[in-house]
Coordinates of C-alpha atoms in Angstrom, one line a residue:
Chain A
M1 CA -4.0 -22.7 -7.7
T2 CA -0.9 -23.0 -9.3
G3 CA -2.0 -19.8 -10.3
I4 CA -2.5 -18.4 -7.2
L5 CA 1.0 -19.5 -5.6
T6 CA 3.2 -18.3 -8.8
V7 CA 1.7 -14.5 -9.3
C8 CA 2.0 -14.7 -4.5
R9 CA 5.9 -15.7 -5.8
K10 CA 7.0 -13.4 -7.8
E11 CA 5.0 -10.5 -6.7
L12 CA 6.9 -11.0 -3.2
A13 CA 9.9 -11.3 -4.9
D14 CA 9.2 -8.0 -6.4
H15 CA 8.5 -6.4 -3.0
F16 CA 11.2 -7.7 -1.3
S17 CA 13.6 -5.7 -4.0
S18 CA 11.6 -2.6 -4.1
T19 CA 12.9 0.1 -2.9
R20 CA 9.8 1.8 -1.1
F21 CA 8.9 -1.0 0.8
V22 CA 12.3 -2.0 2.0
L23 CA 12.9 2.0 2.9
L24 CA 8.9 2.0 4.6
F25 CA 10.0 -0.6 6.1
T26 CA 13.1 0.5 7.8
L27 CA 11.5 3.3 8.6
I28 CA 8.7 1.6 10.8
L29 CA 11.3 -0.6 12.4
V30 CA 13.5 2.0 13.5
I31 CA 10.5 3.5 14.8
S32 CA 9.5 0.8 17.0
L33 CA 12.2 0.2 18.1
V34 CA 12.7 3.3 19.7
T35 CA 9.8 3.0 20.9
A36 CA 9.9 0.1 22.1
Y37 CA 13.2 1.2 24.1
I38 CA 11.9 4.8 25.6
V39 CA 9.3 2.7 27.0
G40 CA 10.9 0.1 28.0
T41 CA 13.7 1.9 29.7
G42 CA 10.7 4.8 30.6
L43 CA 8.8 1.3 33.0
R44 CA 12.3 0.3 34.3
E45 CA 12.7 3.5 36.2
E46 CA 8.8 3.6 37.6
L47 CA 9.6 -0.2 37.7
K48 CA 12.3 0.6 40.0
D49 CA 11.7 0.0 44.3
V50 CA 8.2 -1.1 43.3
A51 CA 7.1 -5.0 43.4
K52 CA 6.2 -5.3 39.4
P53 CA 2.9 -5.8 38.8
T54 CA 0.7 -8.4 36.2
F55 CA 1.3 -7.7 32.9
V56 CA 3.7 -5.4 33.0
F57 CA 5.3 -6.9 30.0
L58 CA 2.3 -5.5 28.1
M59 CA 2.7 -2.2 28.8
L60 CA 5.2 -2.9 26.8
F61 CA 3.2 -2.5 23.5
T62 CA 0.8 -0.3 25.8
S63 CA 2.2 2.4 27.5
S64 CA 3.1 5.7 25.7
G65 CA 6.7 6.4 26.5
K66 CA 7.5 9.8 25.7
L67 CA 6.1 10.0 22.0
F68 CA 3.3 7.3 21.8
S69 CA 3.0 3.5 22.1
L70 CA 3.1 0.9 19.6
I71 CA -0.5 0.1 19.7
Q72 CA -1.0 4.4 17.9
F73 CA 2.2 4.1 15.9
I74 CA 0.7 1.1 13.7
A75 CA -2.8 2.4 13.9
F76 CA -1.0 5.5 12.6
F77 CA 1.1 4.5 10.4
G78 CA 0.3 0.4 9.2
P79 CA -2.2 1.7 6.7
L80 CA 0.5 3.7 4.9
V81 CA 1.6 -0.3 4.5
G82 CA -1.0 -0.9 3.2
I83 CA -1.5 1.4 0.8
V84 CA 1.9 1.0 -1.0
L85 CA 1.7 -2.9 -1.3
G86 CA -1.5 -2.5 -2.9
F87 CA -1.9 1.0 -4.9
D88 CA -0.7 0.2 -8.0
A89 CA -1.1 -3.8 -8.1
I90 CA -3.5 -4.0 -11.0
N91 CA -2.9 -0.3 -12.4
Q92 CA 1.2 -0.7 -13.0
E93 CA -0.2 -4.3 -14.5
R94 CA -2.7 -2.5 -16.9
S95 CA -0.2 0.3 -18.1
S96 CA 2.3 -1.5 -18.9
R97 CA -0.1 -3.8 -20.6
T98 CA 1.5 -7.0 -19.0
L99 CA -2.1 -7.4 -18.0
S100 CA -3.2 -8.5 -21.0
K101 CA -1.2 -11.3 -21.8
L102 CA -1.2 -12.2 -17.7
V103 CA -5.2 -13.1 -18.3
S104 CA -4.8 -15.0 -21.6
Q105 CA -2.3 -17.8 -19.7
P106 CA -4.7 -20.2 -18.5
I107 CA -4.8 -19.5 -15.1
Y108 CA -8.3 -18.4 -13.7
R109 CA -8.8 -14.6 -12.8
D110 CA -9.3 -14.6 -8.9
A111 CA -6.2 -15.8 -9.4
I112 CA -4.3 -12.8 -10.4
I113 CA -5.9 -10.5 -7.8
N114 CA -5.9 -13.7 -5.9
G115 CA -1.6 -13.8 -5.4
K116 CA -1.4 -10.6 -5.4
F117 CA -3.7 -9.5 -2.0
L118 CA -1.3 -13.2 -0.4
A119 CA 1.2 -11.6 -1.2
G120 CA 0.7 -8.2 0.4
A121 CA -1.1 -10.3 3.6
I122 CA 2.7 -12.6 3.8
M123 CA 4.3 -8.8 4.0
I124 CA 2.4 -7.5 6.1
S125 CA 2.5 -10.1 8.4
I126 CA 6.2 -10.9 8.2
M127 CA 6.2 -7.2 9.4
I128 CA 3.4 -7.6 12.1
V129 CA 5.4 -10.7 13.8
S130 CA 8.8 -9.2 13.2
I131 CA 8.0 -5.9 14.9
V132 CA 6.7 -7.3 17.6
L133 CA 9.4 -10.2 18.1
L134 CA 12.0 -7.6 18.0
I135 CA 9.9 -5.8 20.6
S136 CA 9.5 -8.5 23.0
G137 CA 13.8 -9.6 22.3
L138 CA 14.0 -5.2 23.2
G139 CA 11.8 -5.7 26.4
L140 CA 13.1 -8.7 28.2
R141 CA 16.0 -7.7 28.5
L142 CA 15.0 -4.0 30.0
I143 CA 12.9 -4.8 31.9
G144 CA 13.5 -8.2 32.2
V145 CA 10.2 -10.1 33.0
V146 CA 9.4 -13.4 31.3
P147 CA 5.9 -12.8 29.2
G148 CA 3.3 -15.7 30.7
P149 CA 0.6 -17.8 28.7
E150 CA -1.6 -16.0 29.2
E151 CA 0.0 -12.6 27.5
I152 CA 1.9 -14.8 24.5
W153 CA -1.8 -15.0 23.8
R154 CA -3.3 -11.9 24.2
L155 CA 0.1 -10.8 22.1
V156 CA -0.8 -12.6 19.0
I157 CA -4.6 -11.6 18.9
Y158 CA -2.7 -8.7 18.9
M159 CA -1.0 -9.5 15.6
V160 CA -3.8 -11.4 14.0
L161 CA -5.5 -8.2 14.4
S162 CA -2.9 -5.5 13.8
I163 CA -2.4 -7.4 9.8
F164 CA -6.2 -8.0 9.4
Y165 CA -5.8 -3.5 10.6
I166 CA -3.3 -3.3 7.7
C167 CA -5.1 -6.8 5.0
F168 CA -7.6 -3.8 5.0
W169 CA -6.1 -0.9 3.7
L170 CA -4.7 -3.0 1.2
G171 CA -7.3 -4.7 0.0
I172 CA -8.2 -0.6 -0.1
S173 CA -5.8 0.2 -2.0
M174 CA -6.3 -2.8 -4.9
L175 CA -9.5 -1.3 -5.5
F176 CA -8.7 1.7 -6.1
S177 CA -5.8 0.8 -8.4
I178 CA -8.6 -1.5 -10.5
V179 CA -11.2 1.4 -10.1
F180 CA -8.4 4.3 -11.5
R181 CA -6.3 3.7 -14.1
S182 CA -3.4 5.9 -13.2
V183 CA -1.5 4.9 -10.6
A184 CA -0.8 8.3 -9.0
T185 CA -5.0 8.8 -8.8
S186 CA -4.9 6.2 -7.1
A187 CA -2.3 6.3 -5.1
L188 CA -3.8 10.0 -3.4
A189 CA -7.3 8.0 -4.0
A190 CA -6.1 5.8 -1.4
I191 CA -3.9 8.6 0.8
A192 CA -7.6 10.5 1.0
F193 CA -8.6 8.0 1.9
W194 CA -6.9 6.9 5.1
I195 CA -6.8 10.2 5.9
F196 CA -10.7 10.8 5.5
L197 CA -11.4 7.6 7.7
S198 CA -9.0 7.9 10.1
F199 CA -9.1 12.1 11.2
F200 CA -12.2 12.9 10.1
I201 CA -14.6 10.7 10.5
N202 CA -13.8 11.8 14.1
L203 CA -14.9 15.6 13.7
G204 CA -17.7 14.3 11.3
A205 CA -18.7 12.0 14.1
S206 CA -19.6 15.7 16.2
M207 CA -21.7 16.8 14.5
V208 CA -23.1 13.9 12.5
A209 CA -24.6 13.3 16.1
D210 CA -24.8 17.4 16.7
A211 CA -27.5 17.1 13.8
I212 CA -29.1 13.5 14.8
S213 CA -29.8 14.5 18.1
P214 CA -29.8 18.0 19.8
V215 CA -27.7 18.4 23.5
D216 CA -29.4 21.6 24.7
P217 CA -27.6 21.9 28.1
K218 CA -30.9 22.8 29.5
A219 CA -32.6 19.8 28.3
A220 CA -29.9 17.7 28.9
E221 CA -29.9 18.9 32.9
R222 CA -33.7 17.6 33.3
N223 CA -32.3 14.7 31.0
P224 CA -29.3 12.5 30.9
E225 CA -30.2 10.1 28.3
L226 CA -30.3 12.6 25.7
L227 CA -26.5 13.1 26.5
I228 CA -26.5 9.0 25.9
S229 CA -28.4 9.1 23.4
Y230 CA -26.3 11.9 21.3
E231 CA -22.7 10.2 22.0
Q232 CA -24.2 7.2 21.2
T233 CA -25.0 8.9 17.7
R234 CA -21.5 10.0 17.4
K235 CA -19.9 6.4 18.4
A236 CA -21.9 5.2 16.3
I237 CA -20.6 6.7 12.7
S238 CA -16.8 7.0 14.3
Y239 CA -17.1 3.0 14.4
V240 CA -17.0 3.9 10.2
S241 CA -13.1 4.6 11.4
P242 CA -11.1 1.4 10.5
M243 CA -8.6 3.5 12.8
T244 CA -10.9 3.8 15.7
L245 CA -12.0 0.0 15.0
Y246 CA -8.6 -0.9 15.0
S247 CA -6.9 0.9 18.2
E248 CA -10.3 0.7 20.7
G249 CA -9.7 -3.0 20.2
T250 CA -5.9 -3.9 20.2
T251 CA -6.2 -1.5 23.8
T252 CA -8.2 -3.5 25.2
I253 CA -6.6 -6.9 24.0
L254 CA -4.1 -6.0 25.7
D255 CA -4.5 -4.3 28.5
P256 CA -6.3 -7.1 30.9
L257 CA -7.0 -3.6 33.3
R258 CA -9.7 -2.2 30.3
K259 CA -12.6 -3.0 31.1
T260 CA -14.6 -0.8 28.5
T261 CA -13.3 0.6 25.2
Q262 CA -14.3 4.1 26.4
S263 CA -10.6 5.2 27.8
I264 CA -12.5 8.8 29.9
L265 CA -9.4 8.7 32.0
M266 CA -5.5 9.8 31.0
M267 CA -3.8 7.3 32.9
G268 CA 0.2 7.3 33.3
P269 CA 1.8 4.3 34.4
M270 CA 1.5 4.9 37.7
E271 CA -1.5 5.5 38.1
R272 CA -1.9 2.6 36.3
L273 CA 0.0 0.1 38.5
S274 CA -1.6 2.0 41.7
I275 CA -5.0 0.9 39.9
S276 CA -3.7 -3.0 40.1
R277 CA -3.1 -2.9 43.2
F278 CA -6.4 -2.9 43.5
Q279 CA -8.1 -4.3 40.4
N280 CA -8.4 -7.8 39.6
P281 CA -6.9 -8.4 35.1
L282 CA -9.7 -9.1 32.9
P283 CA -9.3 -13.4 32.4
L284 CA -9.1 -13.1 28.2
D285 CA -11.8 -13.8 27.2
Q286 CA -13.6 -10.9 29.0
S287 CA -11.3 -9.1 26.2
I288 CA -12.0 -10.4 23.9
S289 CA -16.2 -10.5 24.6
I290 CA -15.7 -6.9 25.6
V291 CA -14.6 -5.9 22.0
L292 CA -15.7 -8.7 19.9
P293 CA -17.4 -6.4 17.7
H294 CA -15.1 -4.5 17.4
I295 CA -12.9 -7.8 16.0
I296 CA -15.4 -8.8 14.6
T297 CA -16.4 -5.0 11.8
L298 CA -12.9 -4.9 11.1
I299 CA -12.1 -8.6 9.8
A300 CA -15.8 -8.7 7.3
I301 CA -14.8 -4.8 6.5
T302 CA -11.3 -6.3 5.7
M303 CA -12.9 -9.1 3.9
I304 CA -15.7 -6.8 1.8
F305 CA -13.5 -4.4 0.8
F306 CA -11.3 -7.3 -0.3
A307 CA -14.6 -9.1 -1.9
L308 CA -15.9 -5.4 -4.2
S309 CA -12.2 -4.6 -5.1
Y310 CA -12.7 -9.3 -6.7
S311 CA -15.6 -8.8 -8.2
V312 CA -14.6 -5.5 -10.3
F313 CA -11.7 -6.7 -10.8
M314 CA -14.0 -9.9 -12.6
R315 CA -16.6 -8.2 -14.7
Q316 CA -13.6 -5.5 -16.4
E317 CA -13.7 -5.6 -19.7
V318 CA -10.1 -6.4 -19.9
R319 CA -8.1 -4.6 -23.4
S320 CA -5.4 -3.8 -24.5
T321 CA -6.1 0.0 -24.7
Chain B
M1 CA -2.0 -28.9 -45.4
N2 CA -4.6 -31.2 -42.8
E3 CA -8.4 -29.2 -43.2
Q4 CA -9.6 -30.1 -40.1
T5 CA -11.4 -26.7 -38.9
V6 CA -10.0 -25.2 -35.0
I7 CA -11.3 -21.8 -35.5
E8 CA -15.2 -21.1 -36.3
T9 CA -17.4 -19.4 -35.7
Q10 CA -21.2 -18.9 -35.8
E11 CA -22.9 -15.2 -35.4
L12 CA -20.4 -13.8 -33.5
T13 CA -21.8 -10.9 -32.5
K14 CA -20.1 -8.1 -29.4
A15 CA -22.5 -4.5 -29.2
Y16 CA -20.8 -1.9 -26.5
G17 CA -24.4 -0.6 -26.4
E18 CA -25.6 0.4 -29.2
Q19 CA -22.1 0.0 -31.0
V20 CA -21.5 -3.2 -32.9
A21 CA -18.1 -3.8 -32.9
V22 CA -17.9 -7.2 -34.0
N23 CA -20.8 -7.2 -36.0
H24 CA -22.8 -11.3 -37.1
L25 CA -18.8 -12.9 -38.0
N26 CA -19.1 -16.3 -39.6
L27 CA -15.4 -18.1 -39.7
K28 CA -14.2 -20.8 -40.4
I29 CA -9.9 -22.2 -39.4
S30 CA -8.2 -24.7 -40.7
Q31 CA -5.4 -26.0 -38.9
G32 CA -2.2 -25.2 -40.0
E33 CA -3.5 -22.7 -42.2
V34 CA -1.7 -18.3 -41.8
F35 CA -4.6 -16.4 -42.1
G36 CA -5.2 -12.4 -41.6
F37 CA -7.2 -10.5 -40.3
L38 CA -7.1 -7.0 -42.5
G39 CA -9.0 -3.8 -41.6
P40 CA -8.9 -0.5 -40.4
N41 CA -8.4 0.2 -36.8
G42 CA -11.3 0.2 -34.6
A43 CA -12.8 -2.7 -37.7
G44 CA -13.6 -5.0 -34.6
K45 CA -10.1 -7.2 -35.0
T46 CA -8.8 -7.1 -31.5
T47 CA -13.0 -7.3 -30.8
T48 CA -12.5 -10.8 -32.2
L49 CA -9.5 -11.6 -30.8
L50 CA -10.4 -11.0 -27.3
M51 CA -13.7 -13.1 -27.9
L52 CA -11.9 -16.5 -29.4
L53 CA -9.6 -16.6 -26.4
G54 CA -12.3 -15.8 -23.9
L55 CA -11.8 -12.6 -23.4
S56 CA -14.7 -10.9 -24.0
E57 CA -18.0 -12.1 -23.6
P58 CA -19.2 -12.5 -26.8
T59 CA -23.3 -10.7 -27.1
S60 CA -24.3 -13.3 -28.8
G61 CA -23.4 -15.6 -31.6
K62 CA -21.3 -18.6 -30.4
A63 CA -17.5 -19.7 -31.2
W64 CA -15.6 -22.7 -31.1
V65 CA -11.6 -23.1 -30.9
C66 CA -9.8 -27.1 -31.8
G67 CA -14.0 -27.8 -30.8
F68 CA -13.9 -25.7 -26.9
D69 CA -16.7 -22.5 -26.4
P70 CA -14.1 -20.4 -25.5
T71 CA -17.1 -18.5 -23.4
R72 CA -18.1 -22.1 -20.8
D73 CA -13.4 -23.2 -21.5
P74 CA -11.9 -20.1 -21.0
L75 CA -9.2 -21.8 -19.9
K76 CA -9.4 -25.2 -22.2
V77 CA -8.3 -22.8 -24.6
K78 CA -5.7 -20.4 -22.9
R79 CA -3.8 -23.5 -23.0
I80 CA -4.1 -24.5 -26.2
V81 CA -3.5 -21.3 -28.3
G82 CA -0.4 -18.9 -27.7
Y83 CA -1.4 -14.8 -27.6
L84 CA 0.0 -12.4 -28.4
P85 CA -1.8 -8.9 -28.0
E86 CA -0.8 -4.8 -29.7
N87 CA 2.0 -4.0 -27.7
V88 CA 3.2 -6.9 -25.5
G89 CA 4.6 -5.2 -22.3
F90 CA 7.0 -7.0 -19.9
Y91 CA 8.5 -7.4 -16.2
D92 CA 10.9 -4.3 -17.8
D93 CA 12.9 -5.2 -14.2
M94 CA 12.8 -8.8 -14.7
N95 CA 15.6 -10.1 -17.4
A96 CA 14.2 -12.1 -21.4
V97 CA 14.1 -15.2 -19.0
Q98 CA 12.3 -14.8 -15.7
N99 CA 9.9 -13.2 -17.7
L100 CA 9.5 -16.4 -19.8
L101 CA 10.2 -18.4 -16.9
F102 CA 6.9 -16.7 -15.0
I103 CA 4.2 -16.9 -17.9
S104 CA 6.4 -21.0 -17.6
R105 CA 4.7 -21.3 -14.3
L106 CA 1.5 -20.4 -15.4
N107 CA 1.0 -23.1 -17.4
G108 CA 2.6 -25.5 -14.9
I109 CA 5.3 -25.6 -17.5
R110 CA 7.8 -27.6 -14.6
D111 CA 11.4 -25.7 -14.4
D112 CA 12.9 -27.7 -15.0
Y113 CA 11.9 -28.8 -18.8
A114 CA 11.0 -24.9 -19.2
R115 CA 14.4 -23.7 -18.3
P116 CA 15.9 -25.6 -22.1
K117 CA 12.9 -25.3 -23.8
I118 CA 13.3 -21.3 -23.2
D119 CA 16.8 -21.3 -24.5
E120 CA 15.5 -22.9 -27.1
L121 CA 12.6 -20.5 -28.1
L122 CA 15.3 -17.5 -27.6
K123 CA 17.7 -18.3 -29.9
L124 CA 15.0 -19.5 -32.4
V125 CA 13.7 -15.8 -32.3
D126 CA 17.4 -14.3 -32.1
L127 CA 17.8 -13.2 -28.8
Q128 CA 19.6 -15.6 -26.6
A129 CA 22.9 -12.5 -26.9
D130 CA 22.9 -11.1 -22.9
P131 CA 20.4 -12.8 -21.6
R132 CA 21.1 -10.6 -18.4
K133 CA 19.7 -7.7 -19.4
K134 CA 17.0 -6.3 -18.5
V135 CA 13.4 -6.1 -20.8
G136 CA 13.4 -2.6 -19.7
A137 CA 16.6 -2.0 -22.2
Y138 CA 15.0 -4.0 -25.2
S139 CA 14.2 -2.3 -28.2
R140 CA 11.5 -2.8 -30.2
G141 CA 11.8 -4.8 -32.3
M142 CA 13.6 -7.3 -29.6
R143 CA 10.6 -7.1 -27.7
Q144 CA 8.4 -8.2 -30.0
R145 CA 10.3 -11.5 -31.0
L146 CA 10.6 -11.2 -26.6
G147 CA 6.5 -12.2 -27.0
I148 CA 6.8 -14.4 -30.1
A149 CA 8.9 -17.0 -27.5
E150 CA 6.5 -16.7 -24.3
V151 CA 3.5 -17.1 -27.6
L152 CA 5.7 -20.1 -28.5
L153 CA 6.9 -21.4 -24.7
K154 CA 3.1 -23.5 -23.5
D155 CA 3.7 -25.2 -27.2
P156 CA -0.4 -24.3 -28.5
Q157 CA -1.8 -24.7 -31.7
I158 CA -2.5 -21.8 -32.4
V159 CA -1.2 -18.5 -32.6
F160 CA -2.7 -15.5 -32.0
L161 CA -1.2 -12.4 -33.2
D162 CA -2.6 -8.6 -33.5
E163 CA -0.4 -6.7 -35.1
P164 CA 2.7 -8.4 -34.9
T165 CA 5.0 -5.8 -37.2
L166 CA 4.0 -2.4 -36.0
G167 CA 6.0 0.2 -35.9
L168 CA 8.8 -2.4 -37.0
D169 CA 11.4 -1.3 -39.6
P170 CA 11.9 -3.6 -42.2
D171 CA 14.2 -6.3 -40.7
G172 CA 13.1 -7.2 -37.7
S173 CA 8.9 -7.4 -39.2
H174 CA 10.7 -9.5 -41.7
Q175 CA 12.6 -11.7 -39.2
I176 CA 9.3 -11.6 -37.1
L177 CA 7.5 -13.1 -41.1
E178 CA 10.1 -15.8 -41.1
V179 CA 9.1 -17.7 -37.8
I180 CA 5.9 -16.6 -38.0
R181 CA 6.1 -19.3 -41.7
S182 CA 8.7 -22.0 -40.8
L183 CA 6.5 -22.5 -37.9
S184 CA 3.0 -23.2 -40.1
S185 CA 5.7 -25.5 -42.7
E186 CA 7.3 -27.2 -39.6
K187 CA 5.3 -27.6 -36.8
N188 CA 1.3 -27.0 -38.7
L189 CA 0.3 -24.6 -36.6
T190 CA -2.3 -22.4 -37.0
V191 CA -1.5 -18.8 -37.0
F192 CA -4.9 -16.3 -37.0
F193 CA -2.8 -13.3 -37.1
S194 CA -4.0 -9.5 -37.9
S195 CA -2.5 -7.0 -39.2
H196 CA -2.5 -3.4 -41.4
L197 CA 0.6 -4.2 -43.7
L198 CA -1.3 -5.4 -46.5
D199 CA 2.5 -6.2 -48.7
Q200 CA 3.2 -8.4 -45.7
V201 CA 0.2 -10.5 -45.1
Q202 CA -0.2 -11.0 -49.1
K203 CA 3.8 -12.7 -48.9
I204 CA 3.3 -15.5 -46.1
S205 CA -0.8 -16.0 -45.4
H206 CA -2.6 -18.6 -47.2
R207 CA -6.2 -16.7 -47.0
V208 CA -7.0 -13.6 -45.7
G209 CA -10.4 -11.8 -44.7
I210 CA -11.4 -8.4 -44.5
M211 CA -13.3 -6.1 -41.5
L212 CA -15.3 -3.2 -41.6
K213 CA -17.2 -1.6 -39.2
G214 CA -17.6 -5.1 -37.7
N215 CA -18.3 -6.4 -40.2
L216 CA -16.6 -9.1 -43.0
V217 CA -16.5 -8.1 -45.7
A218 CA -14.9 -11.6 -48.2
S219 CA -12.7 -13.7 -46.7
G220 CA -11.2 -16.5 -48.9
R221 CA -7.7 -17.2 -51.0
I222 CA -6.2 -13.3 -52.2
E223 CA -6.7 -15.2 -55.9
D224 CA -10.0 -15.7 -55.2
L225 CA -11.1 -11.4 -53.6
A226 CA -9.1 -10.6 -56.6
K227 CA -11.4 -12.8 -58.8
E228 CA -14.4 -11.8 -57.4
K229 CA -13.6 -8.1 -57.1
F230 CA -11.9 -7.6 -60.6
G231 CA -13.0 -11.3 -62.5
V232 CA -8.9 -10.8 -63.2
E233 CA -6.3 -13.1 -62.3
Q234 CA -4.6 -12.4 -59.1
E235 CA -1.1 -11.6 -60.4
K236 CA -2.3 -8.9 -61.5
Y237 CA -3.7 -6.8 -58.1
T238 CA -2.3 -6.2 -55.2
L239 CA -3.6 -7.1 -51.4
E240 CA -3.6 -3.7 -51.9
E241 CA -5.6 -3.3 -54.2
I242 CA -8.5 -4.9 -53.8
Y243 CA -8.3 -4.5 -50.2
M244 CA -9.0 -0.1 -51.1
K245 CA -11.8 -1.5 -53.8
Y246 CA -13.3 -3.3 -50.5
F247 CA -12.5 -0.6 -48.1
K248 CA -14.0 1.8 -50.6
E249 CA -17.2 0.2 -51.2
G250 CA -17.3 0.4 -47.1
Q251 CA -17.2 3.9 -47.1
S252 CA -20.1 4.5 -49.6

């Protein structure tokens, strides 16, 4: 245990003093503040002279204002934070020849990788919690609505999910830093993997779905089942992407009016407001049960990739060269 | 000198696929001894050190370090053995004290106990001058000396030094050798070191072992090896000549 804590403590100190992290952190902080401000003022204008709907507070995080919502923002750029925190975790130690020294100290070998992962996870948690708190604070001032206990719970779940989502990328980039000897290679590999899983997988999903269950428009007219099976295949493949899992999971958690993970209609805040007049919001446990598979898959893939890097690292020969 | 055996190997073998890095090595080293481990590059010296530390698993055979099996009890071995890898690395953006503190924490030494110890060791290796200087700005000789200090931090019973004087100027390597010699004589520390620089090995070792292509072709006191190879007293032959003789025999 001392080993893990010592490694973790040193890594934290390194992270806090490293320039690239400070830069990224500032960037994310600034952008999320700007987003919150735009969304907040937008909401205030729209809510003028109308009765405030329930869960207006959560709209701060979900409605996209002029640019994008915070959820979309974290879904896009959160992975970068994870990658930046982990891409040189092990191969940097290797190239500066400190790894052989570390493993010859009386600590279990896994203490090194656990300590590094723990330090990364702590950094990510600090980042997510402070961003959410800042936006909440700003939102309180801008729209003047205090969140109820259920909204706070939803936010907590959202934060946990975000932390796992970014930790997934931390795990991936650490795995690459173990497998690839060169820091540049592991960074590029992690970014390539990120682009692939986040952006190209959806294209790929349609193509694979076309191949597995092709839809002939004429046949589909008679047999709508075809369309359904096509859609199911496409969805199943797109769930490989942690970004899909994360954004569908979190939007459902943060938006009590959502009763399915799919957003079929693009809705502006006004449409949403009018819907909320006629529909009852889902209770928290119902929202959770809709996205439980998403949540579990997200946590599971995070753990799988960490376990993978763990076992690769434990088996690797340590040579000074 | 205490004759208690602290390092022992029995038929220790390491093979990477077809290639045998260390071939049935039998070795005994007593407490307080300075053992010089010689051999060309790739002869299996580092592999032997790694197996003795439990960092690499032997393909067959056994090893004991102070009575512990490094494969089964790596932590116990690492607690009493200090290892200085070839070309040791440090965290370049930290200073010497921070580097040593990190290692002492990994060894579970409390900071208030470690700090005076670090000062003492930095004085021993003549590095106390500028405590705030980042290690990245150190010269090669300074790094190597810092490495020695780091190895001694945990009060080891045995130290493994892999090429401790490689690439140092004569003055720098002389300093390191002096430290090694004094440790062995004053603290009864067992020193197991590998080197190419034969005249240096001759200066400080009690016994030497010569590795060629994974085989230990000779081991013993230098004068005994000279007698065995040339049939004459050692004074006439330097370790270099003995080594070259073994080396040429190994080639043919």
